Amino acid sequence: MQHAKITRTQHPVGHGGFHSGLISTVEGSPDGVRSANERPVTSFSYVYDCGSERSDAFNSEMSLYRAACDGKTDVLFVSHLHADHINGIDRLQAMAPAKTVIVPYLDVVERLLFVLSDFERGTVSRSSLDYFESPVAWWVGRGAERVIFLQPGGPDDIPPPRGAEPDGPIDGPSAGRRIRLDDAPSKGSSANGDVARISLLAR
């Protein structure tokens, strides 16, 4: 008998942010009784932010996370680019690498302001300069295979009312023809590479 097991951990790393989650499908006994011998069938692991100003606490928690997720991370979510939320990413990518990364989209002006802020605080690094030059290359150089940039919602991004019916399929039975893959517009490439952009609705 299979059932889901969900574990969420807010890691105690002091000033910073490091949250992880593990969702597993577990093979249990036929009678449904839980036991210590449950065998994971499939699992999905994620990390939300990855950094801390206390390296000792962070390194200890990262070791625990690596053991729990079996050395892999399916998705890394980054809420913002302050050092105490991202300075553990290199360690994560070395110990339990994430293949998909979801990160805020910054245009060239915002990236420049980010670097100038580091200059003002005296914390500018080669890493932040590389991120300014090409965010996609920065992530790919750390083992990511897919980078999804989220854009902030604008004033016209109104979420649908509660209880609204979902949109129907555009190629439903009443449609004149089905849409073929080769009819779809070609995917454009930005100056920073082939990335996906998603508008985050303001709620």
GROMACS .gro file of N, CA and C in nm, residues 95-188:
model
  282
   95MET      N    1   2.686   1.967  -0.291
   95MET     CA    2   2.646   1.854  -0.206
   95MET      C    3   2.515   1.789  -0.247
   96ALA      N    4   2.419   1.869  -0.293
   96ALA     CA    5   2.287   1.817  -0.334
   96ALA      C    6   2.234   1.906  -0.444
   97PRO      N    7   2.295   1.900  -0.564
   97PRO     CA    8   2.268   1.999  -0.669
   97PRO      C    9   2.123   2.004  -0.717
   98ALA      N   10   2.077   2.126  -0.741
   98ALA     CA   11   1.944   2.150  -0.797
   98ALA      C   12   1.957   2.165  -0.949
   99LYS      N   13   1.873   2.095  -1.023
   99LYS     CA   14   1.875   2.105  -1.168
   99LYS      C   15   1.785   2.218  -1.218
  100THR      N   16   1.679   2.248  -1.143
  100THR     CA   17   1.588   2.357  -1.181
  100THR      C   18   1.596   2.465  -1.074
  101VAL      N   19   1.609   2.590  -1.120
  101VAL     CA   20   1.619   2.704  -1.029
  101VAL      C   21   1.512   2.805  -1.068
  102ILE      N   22   1.438   2.855  -0.967
  102ILE     CA   23   1.336   2.958  -0.989
  102ILE      C   24   1.379   3.081  -0.910
  103VAL      N   25   1.401   3.191  -0.982
  103VAL     CA   26   1.467   3.307  -0.923
  103VAL      C   27   1.402   3.435  -0.975
  104PRO      N   28   1.403   3.544  -0.897
  104PRO     CA   29   1.346   3.670  -0.946
  104PRO      C   30   1.419   3.721  -1.070
  105TYR      N   31   1.342   3.776  -1.163
  105TYR     CA   32   1.401   3.835  -1.283
  105TYR      C   33   1.449   3.977  -1.251
  106LEU      N   34   1.573   4.006  -1.285
  106LEU     CA   35   1.627   4.140  -1.271
  106LEU      C   36   1.674   4.187  -1.408
  107ASP      N   37   1.625   4.305  -1.450
  107ASP     CA   38   1.675   4.357  -1.577
  107ASP      C   39   1.815   4.415  -1.554
  108VAL      N   40   1.875   4.465  -1.660
  108VAL     CA   41   2.016   4.507  -1.652
  108VAL      C   42   2.034   4.622  -1.553
  109VAL      N   43   1.936   4.713  -1.544
  109VAL     CA   44   1.947   4.824  -1.449
  109VAL      C   45   1.940   4.773  -1.306
  110GLU      N   46   1.847   4.680  -1.280
  110GLU     CA   47   1.835   4.624  -1.145
  110GLU      C   48   1.960   4.546  -1.106
  111ARG      N   49   2.020   4.476  -1.202
  111ARG     CA   50   2.143   4.403  -1.172
  111ARG      C   51   2.257   4.500  -1.143
  112LEU      N   52   2.261   4.613  -1.216
  112LEU     CA   53   2.363   4.714  -1.192
  112LEU      C   54   2.348   4.774  -1.053
  113LEU      N   55   2.224   4.802  -1.012
  113LEU     CA   56   2.201   4.856  -0.878
  113LEU      C   57   2.243   4.756  -0.772
  114PHE      N   58   2.221   4.629  -0.801
  114PHE     CA   59   2.261   4.522  -0.709
  114PHE      C   60   2.413   4.524  -0.689
  115VAL      N   61   2.488   4.536  -0.797
  115VAL     CA   62   2.634   4.539  -0.789
  115VAL      C   63   2.682   4.668  -0.721
  116LEU      N   64   2.619   4.781  -0.755
  116LEU     CA   65   2.659   4.908  -0.693
  116LEU      C   66   2.634   4.906  -0.542
  117SER      N   67   2.527   4.838  -0.501
  117SER     CA   68   2.500   4.825  -0.359
  117SER      C   69   2.612   4.746  -0.290
  118ASP      N   70   2.661   4.641  -0.358
  118ASP     CA   71   2.774   4.565  -0.303
  118ASP      C   72   2.899   4.652  -0.295
  119PHE      N   73   2.921   4.735  -0.398
  119PHE     CA   74   3.036   4.826  -0.395
  119PHE      C   75   3.026   4.920  -0.275
  120GLU      N   76   2.908   4.974  -0.253
  120GLU     CA   77   2.887   5.069  -0.144
  120GLU      C   78   2.915   5.006  -0.008
  121ARG      N   79   2.877   4.878   0.007
  121ARG     CA   80   2.900   4.810   0.135
  121ARG      C   81   3.039   4.748   0.143
  122GLY      N   82   3.114   4.752   0.034
  122GLY     CA   83   3.247   4.693   0.033
  122GLY      C   84   3.244   4.541   0.025
  123THR      N   85   3.136   4.485  -0.029
  123THR     CA   86   3.121   4.340  -0.035
  123THR      C   87   3.116   4.288  -0.178
  124VAL      N   88   3.150   4.372  -0.275
  124VAL     CA   89   3.144   4.327  -0.414
  124VAL      C   90   3.241   4.210  -0.434
  125SER      N   91   3.200   4.116  -0.517
  125SER     CA   92   3.282   3.997  -0.540
  125SER      C   93   3.281   3.963  -0.689
  126ARG      N   94   3.370   3.872  -0.725
  126ARG     CA   95   3.373   3.825  -0.863
  126ARG      C   96   3.239   3.758  -0.898
  127SER      N   97   3.180   3.692  -0.799
  127SER     CA   98   3.054   3.623  -0.821
  127SER      C   99   2.942   3.720  -0.857
  128SER      N  100   2.931   3.831  -0.783
  128SER     CA  101   2.824   3.927  -0.814
  128SER      C  102   2.848   3.996  -0.948
  129LEU      N  103   2.974   4.018  -0.984
  129LEU     CA  104   3.003   4.076  -1.116
  129LEU      C  105   2.966   3.979  -1.228
  130ASP      N  106   2.991   3.850  -1.206
  130ASP     CA  107   2.952   3.748  -1.305
  130ASP      C  108   2.801   3.741  -1.319
  131TYR      N  109   2.729   3.755  -1.207
  131TYR     CA  110   2.583   3.751  -1.213
  131TYR      C  111   2.530   3.872  -1.291
  132PHE      N  112   2.593   3.989  -1.271
  132PHE     CA  113   2.553   4.108  -1.346
  132PHE      C  114   2.571   4.085  -1.496
  133GLU      N  115   2.680   4.022  -1.534
  133GLU     CA  116   2.708   4.000  -1.676
  133GLU      C  117   2.610   3.902  -1.740
  134SER      N  118   2.582   3.791  -1.673
  134SER     CA  119   2.492   3.690  -1.732
  134SER      C  120   2.437   3.599  -1.623
  135PRO      N  121   2.315   3.626  -1.575
  135PRO     CA  122   2.256   3.541  -1.472
  135PRO      C  123   2.245   3.395  -1.515
  136VAL      N  124   2.208   3.370  -1.641
  136VAL     CA  125   2.192   3.232  -1.687
  136VAL      C  126   2.325   3.158  -1.681
  137ALA      N  127   2.430   3.221  -1.732
  137ALA     CA  128   2.562   3.157  -1.728
  137ALA      C  129   2.606   3.133  -1.584
  138TRP      N  130   2.571   3.224  -1.494
  138TRP     CA  131   2.606   3.208  -1.352
  138TRP      C  132   2.543   3.082  -1.296
  139TRP      N  133   2.415   3.060  -1.325
  139TRP     CA  134   2.346   2.941  -1.274
  139TRP      C  135   2.393   2.814  -1.343
  140VAL      N  136   2.409   2.820  -1.474
  140VAL     CA  137   2.453   2.701  -1.548
  140VAL      C  138   2.593   2.660  -1.500
  141GLY      N  139   2.677   2.758  -1.472
  141GLY     CA  140   2.810   2.728  -1.421
  141GLY      C  141   2.809   2.660  -1.285
  142ARG      N  142   2.696   2.663  -1.219
  142ARG     CA  143   2.681   2.598  -1.089
  142ARG      C  144   2.595   2.472  -1.097
  143GLY      N  145   2.577   2.423  -1.217
  143GLY     CA  146   2.511   2.294  -1.233
  143GLY      C  147   2.364   2.297  -1.265
  144ALA      N  148   2.303   2.414  -1.271
  144ALA     CA  149   2.160   2.420  -1.306
  144ALA      C  150   2.141   2.388  -1.453
  145GLU      N  151   2.033   2.318  -1.484
  145GLU     CA  152   2.000   2.285  -1.623
  145GLU      C  153   1.881   2.366  -1.673
  146ARG      N  154   1.801   2.418  -1.583
  146ARG     CA  155   1.684   2.497  -1.621
  146ARG      C  156   1.672   2.615  -1.526
  147VAL      N  157   1.662   2.736  -1.582
  147VAL     CA  158   1.649   2.857  -1.501
  147VAL      C  159   1.518   2.925  -1.539
  148ILE      N  160   1.433   2.947  -1.440
  148ILE     CA  161   1.304   3.012  -1.463
  148ILE      C  162   1.306   3.143  -1.386
  149PHE      N  163   1.289   3.253  -1.458
  149PHE     CA  164   1.288   3.384  -1.395
  149PHE      C  165   1.143   3.429  -1.373
  150LEU      N  166   1.112   3.474  -1.253
  150LEU     CA  167   0.980   3.525  -1.221
  150LEU      C  168   0.982   3.676  -1.224
  151GLN      N  169   0.885   3.734  -1.294
  151GLN     CA  170   0.872   3.879  -1.296
  151GLN      C  171   0.766   3.920  -1.195
  152PRO      N  172   0.785   4.035  -1.129
  152PRO     CA  173   0.681   4.082  -1.035
  152PRO      C  174   0.553   4.117  -1.109
  153GLY      N  175   0.442   4.099  -1.041
  153GLY     CA  176   0.314   4.132  -1.102
  153GLY      C  177   0.298   4.283  -1.117
  154GLY      N  178   0.221   4.324  -1.216
  154GLY     CA  179   0.193   4.464  -1.239
  154GLY      C  180   0.051   4.499  -1.197
  155PRO      N  181   0.012   4.625  -1.210
  155PRO     CA  182  -0.122   4.666  -1.167
  155PRO      C  183  -0.235   4.598  -1.244
  156ASP      N  184  -0.206   4.550  -1.366
  156ASP     CA  185  -0.310   4.485  -1.446
  156ASP      C  186  -0.318   4.335  -1.422
  157ASP      N  187  -0.225   4.283  -1.341
  157ASP     CA  188  -0.224   4.139  -1.315
  157ASP      C  189  -0.322   4.107  -1.202
  158ILE      N  190  -0.448   4.100  -1.237
  158ILE     CA  191  -0.553   4.076  -1.138
  158ILE      C  192  -0.583   3.926  -1.135
  159PRO      N  193  -0.573   3.863  -1.018
  159PRO     CA  194  -0.606   3.720  -1.012
  159PRO      C  195  -0.754   3.699  -1.037
  160PRO      N  196  -0.794   3.584  -1.090
  160PRO     CA  197  -0.936   3.557  -1.114
  160PRO      C  198  -1.011   3.552  -0.983
  161PRO      N  199  -1.142   3.584  -0.986
  161PRO     CA  200  -1.220   3.579  -0.862
  161PRO      C  201  -1.229   3.437  -0.809
  162ARG      N  202  -1.248   3.425  -0.678
  162ARG     CA  203  -1.261   3.293  -0.617
  162ARG      C  204  -1.383   3.222  -0.674
  163GLY      N  205  -1.365   3.094  -0.702
  163GLY     CA  206  -1.475   3.016  -0.755
  163GLY      C  207  -1.494   3.027  -0.905
  164ALA      N  208  -1.405   3.102  -0.972
  164ALA     CA  209  -1.419   3.118  -1.117
  164ALA      C  210  -1.387   2.986  -1.187
  165GLU      N  211  -1.455   2.963  -1.298
  165GLU     CA  212  -1.430   2.843  -1.375
  165GLU      C  213  -1.295   2.853  -1.446
  166PRO      N  214  -1.219   2.745  -1.451
  166PRO     CA  215  -1.091   2.749  -1.524
  166PRO      C  216  -1.113   2.765  -1.673
  167ASP      N  217  -1.011   2.819  -1.740
  167ASP     CA  218  -1.019   2.831  -1.885
  167ASP      C  219  -1.032   2.694  -1.948
  168GLY      N  220  -1.113   2.686  -2.054
  168GLY     CA  221  -1.128   2.560  -2.126
  168GLY      C  222  -1.013   2.539  -2.222
  169PRO      N  223  -0.999   2.418  -2.276
  169PRO     CA  224  -0.891   2.390  -2.371
  169PRO      C  225  -0.911   2.469  -2.500
  170ILE      N  226  -0.803   2.519  -2.557
  170ILE     CA  227  -0.815   2.597  -2.679
  170ILE      C  228  -0.836   2.508  -2.801
  171ASP      N  229  -0.815   2.378  -2.786
  171ASP     CA  230  -0.837   2.288  -2.898
  171ASP      C  231  -0.946   2.187  -2.862
  172GLY      N  232  -1.055   2.238  -2.802
  172GLY     CA  233  -1.166   2.153  -2.761
  172GLY      C  234  -1.240   2.095  -2.880
  173PRO      N  235  -1.342   2.009  -2.854
  173PRO     CA  236  -1.415   1.942  -2.961
  173PRO      C  237  -1.483   2.037  -3.058
  174SER      N  238  -1.520   2.158  -3.009
  174SER     CA  239  -1.590   2.251  -3.097
  174SER      C  240  -1.496   2.335  -3.182
  175ALA      N  241  -1.369   2.322  -3.158
  175ALA     CA  242  -1.272   2.401  -3.235
  175ALA      C  243  -1.265   2.352  -3.379
  176GLY      N  244  -1.229   2.445  -3.469
  176GLY     CA  245  -1.223   2.408  -3.609
  176GLY      C  246  -1.111   2.310  -3.641
  177ARG      N  247  -1.002   2.321  -3.572
  177ARG     CA  248  -0.891   2.230  -3.594
  177ARG      C  249  -0.807   2.224  -3.469
  178ARG      N  250  -0.728   2.121  -3.457
  178ARG     CA  251  -0.638   2.109  -3.343
  178ARG      C  252  -0.508   2.182  -3.373
  179ILE      N  253  -0.451   2.236  -3.271
  179ILE     CA  254  -0.325   2.308  -3.287
  179ILE      C  255  -0.211   2.208  -3.289
  180ARG      N  256  -0.127   2.221  -3.388
  180ARG     CA  257  -0.011   2.134  -3.398
  180ARG      C  258   0.109   2.204  -3.338
  181LEU      N  259   0.205   2.124  -3.293
  181LEU     CA  260   0.325   2.182  -3.232
  181LEU      C  261   0.398   2.273  -3.328
  182ASP      N  262   0.399   2.235  -3.456
  182ASP     CA  263   0.474   2.318  -3.551
  182ASP      C  264   0.398   2.445  -3.588
  183ASP      N  265   0.271   2.461  -3.539
  183ASP     CA  266   0.199   2.585  -3.560
  183ASP      C  267   0.231   2.689  -3.454
  184ALA      N  268   0.288   2.643  -3.342
  184ALA     CA  269   0.315   2.734  -3.230
  184ALA      C  270   0.428   2.829  -3.267
  185PRO      N  271   0.421   2.952  -3.215
  185PRO     CA  272   0.532   3.045  -3.243
  185PRO      C  273   0.661   2.993  -3.184
  186SER      N  274   0.770   3.021  -3.253
  186SER     CA  275   0.900   2.975  -3.205
  186SER      C  276   0.936   3.048  -3.078
  187LYS      N  277   1.008   2.979  -2.991
  187LYS     CA  278   1.049   3.037  -2.864
  187LYS      C  279   1.162   3.135  -2.888
  188GLY      N  280   1.147   3.255  -2.834
  188GLY     CA  281   1.251   3.355  -2.850
  188GLY      C  282   1.364   3.335  -2.753
   0.00000   0.00000   0.00000
